[in-house]
GROMACS .gro file of C-alpha atoms in nm:
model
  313
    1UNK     CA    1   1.356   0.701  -1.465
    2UNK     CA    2   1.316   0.327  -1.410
    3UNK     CA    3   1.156   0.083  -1.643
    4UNK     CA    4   0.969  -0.212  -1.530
    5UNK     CA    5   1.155  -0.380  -1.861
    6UNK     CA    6   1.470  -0.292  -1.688
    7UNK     CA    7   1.687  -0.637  -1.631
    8UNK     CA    8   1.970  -0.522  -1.401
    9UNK     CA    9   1.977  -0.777  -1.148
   10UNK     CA   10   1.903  -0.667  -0.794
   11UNK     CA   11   2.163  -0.651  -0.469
   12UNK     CA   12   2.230  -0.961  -0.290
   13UNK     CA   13   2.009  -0.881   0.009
   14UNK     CA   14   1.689  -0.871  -0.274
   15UNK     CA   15   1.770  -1.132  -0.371
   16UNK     CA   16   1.769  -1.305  -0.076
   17UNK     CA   17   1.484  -1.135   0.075
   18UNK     CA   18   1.237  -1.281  -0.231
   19UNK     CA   19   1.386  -1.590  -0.141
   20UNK     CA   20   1.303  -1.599   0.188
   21UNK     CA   21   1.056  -1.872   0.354
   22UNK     CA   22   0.706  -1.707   0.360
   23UNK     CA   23   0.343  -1.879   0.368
   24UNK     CA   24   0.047  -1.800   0.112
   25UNK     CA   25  -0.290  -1.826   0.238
   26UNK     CA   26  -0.702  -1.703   0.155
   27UNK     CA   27  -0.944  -1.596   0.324
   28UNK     CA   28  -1.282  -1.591   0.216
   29UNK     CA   29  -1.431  -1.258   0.338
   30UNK     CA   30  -1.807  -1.265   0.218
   31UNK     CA   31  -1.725  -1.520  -0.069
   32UNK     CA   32  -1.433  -1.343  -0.191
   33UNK     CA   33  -1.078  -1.433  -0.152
   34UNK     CA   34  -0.834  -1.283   0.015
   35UNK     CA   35  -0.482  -1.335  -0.111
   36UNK     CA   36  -0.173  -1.321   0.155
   37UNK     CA   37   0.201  -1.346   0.222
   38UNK     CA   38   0.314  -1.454   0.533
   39UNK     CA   39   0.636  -1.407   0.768
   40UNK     CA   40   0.810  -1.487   1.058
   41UNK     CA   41   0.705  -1.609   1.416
   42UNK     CA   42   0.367  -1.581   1.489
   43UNK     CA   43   0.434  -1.546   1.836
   44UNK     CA   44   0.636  -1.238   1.823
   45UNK     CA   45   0.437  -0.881   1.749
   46UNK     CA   46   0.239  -0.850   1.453
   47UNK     CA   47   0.229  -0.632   1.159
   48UNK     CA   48  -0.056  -0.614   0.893
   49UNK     CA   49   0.098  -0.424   0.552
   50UNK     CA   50  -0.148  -0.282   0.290
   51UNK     CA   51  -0.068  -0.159  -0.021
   52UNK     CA   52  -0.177   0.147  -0.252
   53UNK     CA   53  -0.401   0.212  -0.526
   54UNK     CA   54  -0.451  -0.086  -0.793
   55UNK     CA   55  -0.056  -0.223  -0.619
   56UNK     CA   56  -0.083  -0.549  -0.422
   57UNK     CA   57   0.118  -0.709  -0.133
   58UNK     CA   58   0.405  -0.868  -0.343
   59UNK     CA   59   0.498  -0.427  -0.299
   60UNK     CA   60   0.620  -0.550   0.026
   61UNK     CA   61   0.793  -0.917  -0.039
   62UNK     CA   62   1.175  -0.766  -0.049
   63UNK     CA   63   1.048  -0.534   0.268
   64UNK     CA   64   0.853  -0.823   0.482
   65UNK     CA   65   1.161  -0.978   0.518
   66UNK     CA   66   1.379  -0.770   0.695
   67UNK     CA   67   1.139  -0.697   0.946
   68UNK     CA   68   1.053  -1.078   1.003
   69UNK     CA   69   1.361  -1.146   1.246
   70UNK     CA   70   1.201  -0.928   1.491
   71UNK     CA   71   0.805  -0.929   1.408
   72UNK     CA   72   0.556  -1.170   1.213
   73UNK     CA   73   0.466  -0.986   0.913
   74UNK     CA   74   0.192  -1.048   0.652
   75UNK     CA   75   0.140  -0.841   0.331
   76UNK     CA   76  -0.205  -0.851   0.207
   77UNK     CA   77  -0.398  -0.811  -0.153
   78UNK     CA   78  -0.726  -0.607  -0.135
   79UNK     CA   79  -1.090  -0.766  -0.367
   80UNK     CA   80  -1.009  -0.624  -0.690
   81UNK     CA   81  -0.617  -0.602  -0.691
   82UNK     CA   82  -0.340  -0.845  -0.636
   83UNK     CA   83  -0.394  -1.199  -0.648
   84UNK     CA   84  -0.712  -1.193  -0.422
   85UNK     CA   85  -1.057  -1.246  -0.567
   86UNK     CA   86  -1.284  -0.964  -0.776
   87UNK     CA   87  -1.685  -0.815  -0.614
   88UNK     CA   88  -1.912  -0.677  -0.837
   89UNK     CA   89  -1.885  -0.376  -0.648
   90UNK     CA   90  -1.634  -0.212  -0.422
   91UNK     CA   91  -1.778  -0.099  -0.032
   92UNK     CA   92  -1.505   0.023   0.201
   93UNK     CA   93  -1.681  -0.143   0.438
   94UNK     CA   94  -1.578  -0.456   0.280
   95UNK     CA   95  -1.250  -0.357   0.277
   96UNK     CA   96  -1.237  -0.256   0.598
   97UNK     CA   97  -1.342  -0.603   0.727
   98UNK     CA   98  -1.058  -0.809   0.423
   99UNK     CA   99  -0.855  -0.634   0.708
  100UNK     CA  100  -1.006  -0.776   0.979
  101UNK     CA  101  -1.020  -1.124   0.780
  102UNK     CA  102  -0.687  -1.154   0.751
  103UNK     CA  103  -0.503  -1.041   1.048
  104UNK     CA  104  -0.806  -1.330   1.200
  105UNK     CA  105  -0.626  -1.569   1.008
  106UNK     CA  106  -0.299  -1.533   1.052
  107UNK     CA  107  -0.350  -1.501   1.425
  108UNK     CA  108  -0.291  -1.180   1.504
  109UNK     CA  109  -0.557  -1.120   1.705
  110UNK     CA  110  -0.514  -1.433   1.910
  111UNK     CA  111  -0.299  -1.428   2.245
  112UNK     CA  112  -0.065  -1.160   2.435
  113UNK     CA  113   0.147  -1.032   2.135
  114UNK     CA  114   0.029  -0.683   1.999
  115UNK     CA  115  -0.101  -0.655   1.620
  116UNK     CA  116   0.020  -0.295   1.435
  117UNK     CA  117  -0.148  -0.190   1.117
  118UNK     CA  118   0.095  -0.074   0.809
  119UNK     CA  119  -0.035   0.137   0.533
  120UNK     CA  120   0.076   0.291   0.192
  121UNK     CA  121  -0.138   0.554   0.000
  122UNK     CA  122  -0.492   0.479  -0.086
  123UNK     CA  123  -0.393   0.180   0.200
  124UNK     CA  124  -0.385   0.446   0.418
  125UNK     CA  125  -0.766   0.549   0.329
  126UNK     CA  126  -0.873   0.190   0.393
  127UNK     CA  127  -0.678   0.200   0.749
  128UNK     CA  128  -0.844   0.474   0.848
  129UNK     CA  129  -1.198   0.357   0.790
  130UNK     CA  130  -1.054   0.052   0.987
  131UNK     CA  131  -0.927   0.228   1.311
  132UNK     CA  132  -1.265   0.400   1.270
  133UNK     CA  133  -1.495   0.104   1.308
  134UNK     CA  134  -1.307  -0.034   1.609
  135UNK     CA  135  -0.986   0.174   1.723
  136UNK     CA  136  -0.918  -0.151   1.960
  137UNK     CA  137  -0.864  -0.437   1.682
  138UNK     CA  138  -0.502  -0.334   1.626
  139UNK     CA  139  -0.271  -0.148   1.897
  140UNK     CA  140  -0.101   0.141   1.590
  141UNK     CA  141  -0.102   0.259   1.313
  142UNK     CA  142   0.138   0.334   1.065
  143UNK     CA  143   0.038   0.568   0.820
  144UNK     CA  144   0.295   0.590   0.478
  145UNK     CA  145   0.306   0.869   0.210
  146UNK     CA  146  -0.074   0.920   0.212
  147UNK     CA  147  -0.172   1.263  -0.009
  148UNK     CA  148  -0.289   1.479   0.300
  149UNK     CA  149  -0.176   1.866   0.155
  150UNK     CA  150  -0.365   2.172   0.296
  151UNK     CA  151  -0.639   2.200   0.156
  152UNK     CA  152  -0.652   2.524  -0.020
  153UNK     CA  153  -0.314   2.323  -0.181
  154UNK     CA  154  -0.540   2.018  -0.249
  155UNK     CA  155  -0.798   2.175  -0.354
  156UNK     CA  156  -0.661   2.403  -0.659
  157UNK     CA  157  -0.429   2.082  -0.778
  158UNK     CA  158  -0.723   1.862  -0.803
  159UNK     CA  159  -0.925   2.145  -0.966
  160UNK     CA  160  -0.618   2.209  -1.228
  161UNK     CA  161  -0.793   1.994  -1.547
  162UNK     CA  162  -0.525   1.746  -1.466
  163UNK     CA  163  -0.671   1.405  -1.470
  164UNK     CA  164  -0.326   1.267  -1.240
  165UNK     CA  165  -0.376   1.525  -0.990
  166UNK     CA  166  -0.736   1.471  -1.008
  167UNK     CA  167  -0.778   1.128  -0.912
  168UNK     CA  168  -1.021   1.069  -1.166
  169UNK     CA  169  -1.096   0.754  -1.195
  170UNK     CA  170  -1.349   0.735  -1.479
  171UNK     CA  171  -1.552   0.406  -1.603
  172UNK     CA  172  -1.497   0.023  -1.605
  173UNK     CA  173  -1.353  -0.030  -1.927
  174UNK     CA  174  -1.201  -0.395  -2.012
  175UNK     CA  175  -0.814  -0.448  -2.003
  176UNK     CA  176  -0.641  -0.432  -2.305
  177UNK     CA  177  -0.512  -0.792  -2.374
  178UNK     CA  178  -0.089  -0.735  -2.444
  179UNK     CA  179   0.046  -1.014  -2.684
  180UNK     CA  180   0.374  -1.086  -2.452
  181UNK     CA  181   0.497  -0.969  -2.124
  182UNK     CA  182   0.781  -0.718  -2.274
  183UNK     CA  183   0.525  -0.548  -2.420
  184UNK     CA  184   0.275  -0.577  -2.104
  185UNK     CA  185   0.607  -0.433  -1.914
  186UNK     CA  186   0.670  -0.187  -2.121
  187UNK     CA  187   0.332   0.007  -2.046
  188UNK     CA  188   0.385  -0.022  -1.661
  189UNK     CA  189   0.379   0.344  -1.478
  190UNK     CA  190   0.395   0.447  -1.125
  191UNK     CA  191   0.163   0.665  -1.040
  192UNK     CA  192   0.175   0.939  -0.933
  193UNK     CA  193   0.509   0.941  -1.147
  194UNK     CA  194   0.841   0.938  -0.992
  195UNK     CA  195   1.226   0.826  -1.061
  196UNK     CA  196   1.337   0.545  -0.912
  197UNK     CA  197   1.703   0.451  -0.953
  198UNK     CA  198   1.584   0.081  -0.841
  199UNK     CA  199   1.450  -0.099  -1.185
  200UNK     CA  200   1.516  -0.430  -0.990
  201UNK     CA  201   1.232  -0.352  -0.780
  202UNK     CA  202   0.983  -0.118  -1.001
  203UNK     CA  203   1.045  -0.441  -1.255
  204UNK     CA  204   0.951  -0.704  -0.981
  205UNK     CA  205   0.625  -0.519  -0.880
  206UNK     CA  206   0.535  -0.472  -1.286
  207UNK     CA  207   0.550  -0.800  -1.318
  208UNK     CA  208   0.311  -0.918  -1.053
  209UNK     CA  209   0.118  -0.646  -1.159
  210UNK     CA  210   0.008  -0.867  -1.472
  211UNK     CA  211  -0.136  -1.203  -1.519
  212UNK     CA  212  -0.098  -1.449  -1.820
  213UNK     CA  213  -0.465  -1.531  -1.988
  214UNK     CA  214  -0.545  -1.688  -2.313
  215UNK     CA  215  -0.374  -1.429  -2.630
  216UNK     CA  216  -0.102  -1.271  -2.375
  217UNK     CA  217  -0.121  -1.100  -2.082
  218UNK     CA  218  -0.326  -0.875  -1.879
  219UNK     CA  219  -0.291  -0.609  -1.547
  220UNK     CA  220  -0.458  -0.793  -1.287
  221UNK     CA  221  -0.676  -0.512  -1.123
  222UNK     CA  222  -1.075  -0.536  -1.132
  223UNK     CA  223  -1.170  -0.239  -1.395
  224UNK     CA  224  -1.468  -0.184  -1.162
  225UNK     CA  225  -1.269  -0.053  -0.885
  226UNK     CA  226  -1.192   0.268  -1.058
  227UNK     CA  227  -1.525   0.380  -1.059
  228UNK     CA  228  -1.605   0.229  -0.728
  229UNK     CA  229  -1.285   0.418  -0.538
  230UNK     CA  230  -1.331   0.757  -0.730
  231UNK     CA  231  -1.365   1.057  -0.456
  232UNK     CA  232  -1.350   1.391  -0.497
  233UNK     CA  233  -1.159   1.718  -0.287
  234UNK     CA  234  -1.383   1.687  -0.009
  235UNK     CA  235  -1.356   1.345   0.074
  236UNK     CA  236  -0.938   1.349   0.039
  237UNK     CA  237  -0.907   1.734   0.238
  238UNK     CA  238  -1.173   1.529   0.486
  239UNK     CA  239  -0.846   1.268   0.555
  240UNK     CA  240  -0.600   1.435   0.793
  241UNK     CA  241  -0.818   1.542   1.058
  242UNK     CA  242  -0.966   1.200   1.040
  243UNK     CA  243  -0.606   1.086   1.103
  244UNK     CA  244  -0.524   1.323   1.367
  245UNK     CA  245  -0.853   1.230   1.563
  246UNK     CA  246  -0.812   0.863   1.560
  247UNK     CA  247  -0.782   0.730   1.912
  248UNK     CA  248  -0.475   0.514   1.882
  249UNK     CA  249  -0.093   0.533   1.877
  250UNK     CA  250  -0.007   0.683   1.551
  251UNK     CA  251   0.299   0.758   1.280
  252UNK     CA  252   0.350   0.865   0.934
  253UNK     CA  253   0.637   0.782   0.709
  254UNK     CA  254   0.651   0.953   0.383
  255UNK     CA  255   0.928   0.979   0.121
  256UNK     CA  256   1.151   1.365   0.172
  257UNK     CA  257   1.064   1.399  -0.203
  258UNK     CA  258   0.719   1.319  -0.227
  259UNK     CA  259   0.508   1.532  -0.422
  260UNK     CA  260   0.189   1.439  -0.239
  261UNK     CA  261   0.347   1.428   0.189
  262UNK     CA  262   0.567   1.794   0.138
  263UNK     CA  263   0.736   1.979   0.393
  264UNK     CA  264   0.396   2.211   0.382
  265UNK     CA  265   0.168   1.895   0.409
  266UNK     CA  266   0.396   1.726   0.682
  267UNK     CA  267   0.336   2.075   0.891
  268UNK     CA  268  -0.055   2.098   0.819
  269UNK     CA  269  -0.100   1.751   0.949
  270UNK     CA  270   0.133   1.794   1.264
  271UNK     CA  271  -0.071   2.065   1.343
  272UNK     CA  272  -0.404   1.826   1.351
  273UNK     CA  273  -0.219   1.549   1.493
  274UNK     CA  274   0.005   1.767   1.786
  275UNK     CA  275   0.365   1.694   1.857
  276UNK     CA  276   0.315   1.324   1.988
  277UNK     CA  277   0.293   1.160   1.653
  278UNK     CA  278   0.613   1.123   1.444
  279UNK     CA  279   0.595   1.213   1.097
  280UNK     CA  280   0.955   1.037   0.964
  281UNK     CA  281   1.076   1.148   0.579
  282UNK     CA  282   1.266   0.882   0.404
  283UNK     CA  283   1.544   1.059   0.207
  284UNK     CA  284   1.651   1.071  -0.103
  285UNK     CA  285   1.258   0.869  -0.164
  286UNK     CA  286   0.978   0.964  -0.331
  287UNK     CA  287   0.555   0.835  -0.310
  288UNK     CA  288   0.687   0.525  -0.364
  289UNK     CA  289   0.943   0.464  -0.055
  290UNK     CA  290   0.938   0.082  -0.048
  291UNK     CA  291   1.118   0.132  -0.385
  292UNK     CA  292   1.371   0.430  -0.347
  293UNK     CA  293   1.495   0.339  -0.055
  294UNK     CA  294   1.315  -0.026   0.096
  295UNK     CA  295   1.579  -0.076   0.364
  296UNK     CA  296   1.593   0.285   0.496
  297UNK     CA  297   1.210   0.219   0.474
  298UNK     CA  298   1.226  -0.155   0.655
  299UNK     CA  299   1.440   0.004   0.953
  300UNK     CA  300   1.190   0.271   1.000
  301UNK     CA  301   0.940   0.085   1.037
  302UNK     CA  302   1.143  -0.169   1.258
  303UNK     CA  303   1.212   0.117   1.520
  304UNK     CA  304   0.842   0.242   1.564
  305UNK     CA  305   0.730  -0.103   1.573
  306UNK     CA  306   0.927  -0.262   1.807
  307UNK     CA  307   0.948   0.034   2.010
  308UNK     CA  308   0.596   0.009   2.062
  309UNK     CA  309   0.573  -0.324   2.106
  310UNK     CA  310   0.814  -0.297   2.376
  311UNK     CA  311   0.621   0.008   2.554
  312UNK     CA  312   0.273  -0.070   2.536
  313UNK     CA  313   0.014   0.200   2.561
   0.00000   0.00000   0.00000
């Protein structure tokens, strides 16, 4: 399994793609700011990534750019995570409009070009709410490796005692202050776990995972957004037909391996959704897909985009 103290360097094209020309930019979004990374032509069809649980947008800067020859891309941090600002308390409502905020900003929703919504996990939560409150505000949505099992599945593995399985996110407790970054590195997990052959990349998103303060270093997170984002079986078995009832175009992406989008999940939710909606598996990747296998990932993503960019509807 890969380490996030792992050193190998990465392939050429990673290299490459973190060196690529992007813009950083804020937006304040009810006096909190919004971090984001920015690519490509602004003129050319949009796409709005948002990352997973306690992750933030650099999960996407060696995945941004290989879609930015074809689309303008922006990668986003939500309140609490990331580089973007900390609330005292967490509303999805005020995620939902850090959304909004941003793709304002960047100018996606200004002239003819079509803006698509990208999501990954608990992303994928905040993008429904989003296509909920306005289905018009983005023209797709792009739905990756969100946990949507059946829910007599989903209900008995959150019910198990296991506190992974469970979700549980317990109480705001401060962040343990690490004296250097090897040893902040060294206690960085994916989660749910996984193996990733890739340390390159799990080491790259460690790293921005933790911020340098006075005695070492720190995850940079908001504690407070554990207990703020903790739901229970209802609320997650709740998801899919939420999904599958969401008036706009619609795909899923999801690693072949994943232990939370499984063959069994991938045919509950088809059955919601009908046979219009793609559901595409990544091989040979698990939860985390942008890691495993980021260009197999990238040119997925490339084809349903552009494709419907090209057709719209």
């Amino acid at each position: 399994m890969a380490s996030a103290l792992d050193e190998t360097p990465g392939p050429p094209w990673f290299t490459a793609a973190l060196a690529a020309e992007r813009r950083v930019g804020t937006v304040d979004v009810d006096g909190c700011a919004i971090n984001y990374l920015e690519w490509g032509d602004r003129s050319k069809p949009h796409v709005l990534l948002v990352h997973g649980f306690l992750a933030h947008a650099r999960c996407f800067e060696f995945v941004a750019p290989l879609l930015a020859p074809n689309l303008h891309v922006v990668a986003m941090d939500l309140s609490g995570m990331g580089d973007s600002g900390h609330r005292p308390t967490y509303r999805r409502e005020d995620r939902v409009a850090e959304v909004v905020a941003v793709a304002g900003a960047t100018g996606m929703l200004d002239g003819p070009a079509p803006a698509f919504l990208v999501t990954h996990s608990y992303g994928s939560t905040i993008g429904i709410d989003t296509f909920e409150a306005d289905p018009t505000t983005f023209a797709g949505f792009v739905l990756c490796d969100l946990m949507m099992l059946p829910p007599d599945v989903l209900s008995a593995w959150m019910g198990g005692g296991n506190e992974e399985a469970r979700l549980s996110r317990g109480v705001a407790r401060p962040h343990r202050t690490h004296p250097d970054l090897t040893t902040a590195l060294s206690r960085y997990r994916l989660s749910p776990p996984q193996p990733c052959a890739n340390g390159w990349a799990v080491r790259h998103i460690g790293r921005h995972s933790l911020r340098e303060v006075e005695g070492g270093w720190q995850w940079k997170f908001d504690p407070q957004v554990l207990v703020d984002d903790e739901h229970g079986p209802d609320w997650w078995i709740g998801l899919p037909p939420r999904f599958a009832a969401l008036a706009t175009r619609k795909a899923e992406i999801h690693g072949a391996d994943s232990m939370l989008m499984t063959p069994a999940a991938v045919d509950y939710v088809r059955g919601l959704t009908g046979p219009s909606v793609p559901f595409i598996p990544i091989p040979a990747a698990h939860h985390h897909l942008f890691l495993d296998q980021p260009i197999a990932y990238a040119a997925a993503l490339s084809a349903v985009i552009t494709t419907w960019a090209a057709t719209p509807g």
